[in-house]
Short mmCIF file of C-alpha atoms in Angstrom, two decimals:
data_model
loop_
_atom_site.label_atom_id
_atom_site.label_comp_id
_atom_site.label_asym_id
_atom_site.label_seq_id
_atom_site.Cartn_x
_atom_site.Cartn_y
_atom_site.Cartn_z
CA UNK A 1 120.84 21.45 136.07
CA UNK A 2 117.40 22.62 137.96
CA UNK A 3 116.97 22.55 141.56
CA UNK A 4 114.50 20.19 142.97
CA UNK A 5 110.91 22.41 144.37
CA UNK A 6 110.30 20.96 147.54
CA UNK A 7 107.15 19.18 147.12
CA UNK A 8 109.18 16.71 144.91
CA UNK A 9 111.84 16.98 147.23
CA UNK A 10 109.64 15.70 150.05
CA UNK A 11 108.07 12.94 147.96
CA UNK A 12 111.39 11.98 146.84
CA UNK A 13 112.43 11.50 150.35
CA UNK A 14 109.92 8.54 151.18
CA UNK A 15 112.46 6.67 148.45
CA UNK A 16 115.67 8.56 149.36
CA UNK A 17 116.51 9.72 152.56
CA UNK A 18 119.24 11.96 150.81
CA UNK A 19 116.85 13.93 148.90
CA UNK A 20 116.84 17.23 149.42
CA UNK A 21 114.89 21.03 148.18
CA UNK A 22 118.64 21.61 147.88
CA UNK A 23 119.32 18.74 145.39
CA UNK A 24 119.87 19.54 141.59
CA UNK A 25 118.43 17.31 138.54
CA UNK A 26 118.92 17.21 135.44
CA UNK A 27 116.86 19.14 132.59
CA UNK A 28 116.54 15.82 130.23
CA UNK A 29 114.42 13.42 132.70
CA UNK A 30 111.93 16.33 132.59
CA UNK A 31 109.38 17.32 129.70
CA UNK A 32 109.57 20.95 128.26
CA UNK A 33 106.50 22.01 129.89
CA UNK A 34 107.63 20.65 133.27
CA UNK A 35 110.35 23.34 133.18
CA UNK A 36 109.24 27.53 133.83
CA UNK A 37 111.66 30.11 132.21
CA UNK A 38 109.64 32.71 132.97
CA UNK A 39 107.37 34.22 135.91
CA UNK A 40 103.89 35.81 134.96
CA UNK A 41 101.55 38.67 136.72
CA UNK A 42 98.53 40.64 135.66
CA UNK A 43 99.45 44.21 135.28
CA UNK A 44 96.53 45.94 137.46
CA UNK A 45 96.34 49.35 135.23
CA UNK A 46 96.02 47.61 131.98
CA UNK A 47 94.66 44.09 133.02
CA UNK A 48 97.64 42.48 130.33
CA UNK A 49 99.82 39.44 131.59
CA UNK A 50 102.98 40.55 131.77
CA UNK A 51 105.66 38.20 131.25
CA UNK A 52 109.40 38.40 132.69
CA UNK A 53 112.42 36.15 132.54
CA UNK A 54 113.64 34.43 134.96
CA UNK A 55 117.36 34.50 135.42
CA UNK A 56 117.68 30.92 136.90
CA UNK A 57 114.83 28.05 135.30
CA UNK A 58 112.69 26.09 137.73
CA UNK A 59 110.25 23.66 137.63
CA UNK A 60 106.78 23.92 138.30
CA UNK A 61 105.30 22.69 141.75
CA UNK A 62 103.81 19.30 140.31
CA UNK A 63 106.90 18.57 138.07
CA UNK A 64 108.49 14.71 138.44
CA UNK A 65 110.72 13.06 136.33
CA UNK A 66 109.63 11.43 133.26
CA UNK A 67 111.80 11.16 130.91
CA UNK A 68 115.09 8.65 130.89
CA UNK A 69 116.88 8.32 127.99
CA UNK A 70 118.70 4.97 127.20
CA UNK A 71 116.58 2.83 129.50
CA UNK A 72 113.62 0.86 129.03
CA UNK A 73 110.31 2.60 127.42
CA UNK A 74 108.21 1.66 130.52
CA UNK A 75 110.41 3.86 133.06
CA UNK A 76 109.64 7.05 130.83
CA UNK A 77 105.71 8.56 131.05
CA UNK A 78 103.63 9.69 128.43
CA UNK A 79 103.81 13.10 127.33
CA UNK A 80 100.25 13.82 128.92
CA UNK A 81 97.74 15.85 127.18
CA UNK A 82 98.55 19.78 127.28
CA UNK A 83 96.40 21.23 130.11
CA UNK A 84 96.24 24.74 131.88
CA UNK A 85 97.32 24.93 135.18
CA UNK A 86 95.16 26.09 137.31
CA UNK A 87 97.18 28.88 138.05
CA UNK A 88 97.41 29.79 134.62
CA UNK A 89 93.51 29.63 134.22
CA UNK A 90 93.06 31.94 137.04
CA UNK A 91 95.54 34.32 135.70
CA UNK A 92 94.07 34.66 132.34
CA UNK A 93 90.42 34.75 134.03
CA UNK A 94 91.89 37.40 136.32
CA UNK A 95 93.20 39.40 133.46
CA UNK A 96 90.56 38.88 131.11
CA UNK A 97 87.80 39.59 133.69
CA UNK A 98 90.43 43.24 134.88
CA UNK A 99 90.61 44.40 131.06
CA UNK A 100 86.80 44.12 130.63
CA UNK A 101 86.54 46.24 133.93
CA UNK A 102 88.81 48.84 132.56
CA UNK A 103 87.09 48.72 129.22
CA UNK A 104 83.96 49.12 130.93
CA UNK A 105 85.07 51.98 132.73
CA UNK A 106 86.75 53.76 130.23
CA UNK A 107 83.62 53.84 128.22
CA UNK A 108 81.64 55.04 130.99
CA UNK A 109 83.68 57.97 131.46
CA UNK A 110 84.02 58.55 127.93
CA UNK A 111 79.76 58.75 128.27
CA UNK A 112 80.08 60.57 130.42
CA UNK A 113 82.36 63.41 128.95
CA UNK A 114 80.25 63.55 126.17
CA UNK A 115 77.46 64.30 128.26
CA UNK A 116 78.56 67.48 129.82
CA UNK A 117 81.15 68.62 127.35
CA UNK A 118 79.94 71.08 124.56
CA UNK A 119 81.29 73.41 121.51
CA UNK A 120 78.96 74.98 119.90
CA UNK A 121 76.02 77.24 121.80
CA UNK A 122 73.12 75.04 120.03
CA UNK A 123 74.63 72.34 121.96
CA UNK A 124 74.72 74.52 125.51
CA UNK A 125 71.15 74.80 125.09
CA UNK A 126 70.54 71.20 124.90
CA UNK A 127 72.26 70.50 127.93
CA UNK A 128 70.73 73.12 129.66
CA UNK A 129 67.90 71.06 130.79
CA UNK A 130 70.49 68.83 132.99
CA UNK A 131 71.48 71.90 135.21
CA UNK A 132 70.14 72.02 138.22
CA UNK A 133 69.66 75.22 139.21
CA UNK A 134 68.62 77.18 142.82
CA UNK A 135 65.98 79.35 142.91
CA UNK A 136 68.80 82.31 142.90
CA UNK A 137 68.96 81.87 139.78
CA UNK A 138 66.46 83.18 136.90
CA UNK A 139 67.70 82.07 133.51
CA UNK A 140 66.77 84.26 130.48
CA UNK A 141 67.47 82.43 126.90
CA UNK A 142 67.81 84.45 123.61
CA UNK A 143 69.11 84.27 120.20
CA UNK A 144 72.17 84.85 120.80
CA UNK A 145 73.23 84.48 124.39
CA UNK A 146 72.03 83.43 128.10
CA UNK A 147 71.58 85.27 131.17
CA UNK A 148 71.54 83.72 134.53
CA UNK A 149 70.62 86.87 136.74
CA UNK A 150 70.39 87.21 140.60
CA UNK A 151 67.61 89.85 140.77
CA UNK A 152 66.46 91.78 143.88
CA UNK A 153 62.47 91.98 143.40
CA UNK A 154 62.31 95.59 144.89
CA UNK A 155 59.87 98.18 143.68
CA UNK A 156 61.96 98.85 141.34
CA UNK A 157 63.31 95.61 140.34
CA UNK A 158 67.24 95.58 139.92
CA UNK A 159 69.91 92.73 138.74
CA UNK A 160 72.41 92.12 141.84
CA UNK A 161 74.68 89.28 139.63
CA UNK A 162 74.79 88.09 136.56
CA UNK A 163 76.38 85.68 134.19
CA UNK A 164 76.07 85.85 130.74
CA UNK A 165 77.28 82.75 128.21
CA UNK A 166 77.60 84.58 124.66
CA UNK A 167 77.01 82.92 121.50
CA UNK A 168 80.75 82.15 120.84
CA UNK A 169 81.13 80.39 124.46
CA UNK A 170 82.60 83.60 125.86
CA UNK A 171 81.44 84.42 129.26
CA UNK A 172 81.12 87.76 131.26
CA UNK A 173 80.24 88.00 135.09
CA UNK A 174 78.84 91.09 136.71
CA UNK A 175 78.51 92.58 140.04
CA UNK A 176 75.43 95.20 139.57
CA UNK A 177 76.99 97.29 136.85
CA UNK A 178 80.83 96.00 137.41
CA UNK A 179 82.62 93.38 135.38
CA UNK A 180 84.06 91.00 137.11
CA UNK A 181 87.61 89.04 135.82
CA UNK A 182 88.55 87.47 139.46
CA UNK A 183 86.79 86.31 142.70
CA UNK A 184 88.43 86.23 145.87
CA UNK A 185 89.09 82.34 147.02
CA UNK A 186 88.20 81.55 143.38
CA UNK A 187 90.89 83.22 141.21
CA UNK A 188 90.38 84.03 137.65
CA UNK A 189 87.14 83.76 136.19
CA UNK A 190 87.43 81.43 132.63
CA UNK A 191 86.92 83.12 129.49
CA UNK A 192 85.09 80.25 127.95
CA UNK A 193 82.79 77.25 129.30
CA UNK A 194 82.83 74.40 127.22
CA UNK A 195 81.33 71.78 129.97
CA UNK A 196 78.62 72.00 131.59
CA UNK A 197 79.87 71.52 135.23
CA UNK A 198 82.57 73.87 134.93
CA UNK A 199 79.51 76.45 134.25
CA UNK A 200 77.64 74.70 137.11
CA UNK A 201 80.42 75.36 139.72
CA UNK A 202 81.00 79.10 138.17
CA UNK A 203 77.62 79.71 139.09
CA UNK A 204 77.62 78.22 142.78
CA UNK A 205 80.95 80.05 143.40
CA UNK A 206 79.29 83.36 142.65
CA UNK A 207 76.20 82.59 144.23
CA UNK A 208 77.91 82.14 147.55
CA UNK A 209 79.38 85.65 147.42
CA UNK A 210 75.68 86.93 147.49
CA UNK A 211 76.47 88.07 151.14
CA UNK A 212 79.40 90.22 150.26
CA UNK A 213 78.24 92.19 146.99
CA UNK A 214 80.86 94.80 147.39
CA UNK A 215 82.67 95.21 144.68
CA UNK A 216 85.70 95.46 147.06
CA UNK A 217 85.32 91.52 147.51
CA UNK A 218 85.45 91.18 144.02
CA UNK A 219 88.02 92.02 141.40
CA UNK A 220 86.76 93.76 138.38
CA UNK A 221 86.69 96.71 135.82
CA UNK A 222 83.90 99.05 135.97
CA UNK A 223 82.54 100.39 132.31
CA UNK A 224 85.29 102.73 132.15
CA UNK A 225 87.87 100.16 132.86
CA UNK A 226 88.87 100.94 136.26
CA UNK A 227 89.85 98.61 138.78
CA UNK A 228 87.23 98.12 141.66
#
């Protein structure tokens, strides 16, 4: 036995007063696709329909009987021609229309990983160009590494900070003539740089320590391999 939705409840009530939401019929005067076993959602992280049981079956909203065994082939309807409810349509529109969104942005940030990621130092150099640099920076390019220097233009011109990407990725930072291997409010400095904003935001966060260029503001080894 199903209970009775009450829309059909009500327009059973214009025929029988004793028609009630509360009123149970039986499975057989209904057509299979009259009855729902199961409830269905679109999943918002993966934009799939997810389908779930229902412990107790009900019928859907525009379900009437239509079916009667053992009487007369006039009082039974038609199966009518499969249609999707318009629930249904808007559910797999929904979905549809969610997975393309996630696919769409998946493949953007995809793009854009490639774009700033790199592993070998040929491919630094390409992306080079996409840096955008201050003027407190002057960027020196060879063979084999690159130097991003801080210089003070004195008479006798001298290099105040400097970060240096070897060939093999490796990086070193320097205070004048100290390496440096931590930066107060920063914490260690990376060995390696394989994307180019983690490079970016190595060089902001050392160029905003150009007002304190003690070494006492800035852990390090000088060349002997004391601690500053």
């Amino acid at each position: 036995m199903i209970v009775l939705p009450q829309a059909a409840a009500d327009v059973g009530s214009v025929f029988v007063n004793r028609v009630t939401c509360r009123v149970l019929v039986c499975e057989r005067h209904f057509r299979e696709s009259d009855i729902l076993t199961s409830s269905k959602y679109v999943d918002s992280k993966t934009g799939k329909v997810v389908e779930a049981k229902l412990k107790i079956a009900r019928l859907s909203s525009d379900a009437v009987p239509s079916v009667f065994p053992n009487c007369p082939a006039y009082l039974s309807a038609p199966a009518a021609t499969s249609r999707e409810a318009p629930a249904e349509k808007r559910m797999r529109l929904e979905a549809a229309s969610l997975r393309e969104a996630i696919a769409n942005s998946l493949e953007t940030h995809e793009e854009e990983e490639t774009k700033h990621k790199f592993d070998t130092f040929q491919a630094l150099l390409e992306c080079l160009p996409q840096m955008k640099l201050s003027n407190f920076w002057s960027v020196i390019s060879r063979p084999a590494c690159i130097h991003f220097l801080n210089l003070a233009l004195e008479d006798a011109p001298r290099v105040l900070l400097s970060i240096t990407v070897l060939e093999d990725l490796t990086v070193k930072v320097h205070c004048q003539d100290v390496q440096l291997t931590t930066i107060d409010g920063i914490g260690a400095i990376p060995h390696k740089v394989n994307d180019i904003r983690c490079l970016t935001r190595l060089l902001d966060s050392v160029e905003s320590l150009h007002g304190e260029l003690s070494c006492k503001h800035l852990g390090g080894v000088d060349a002997g391999g004391v601690a500053c």
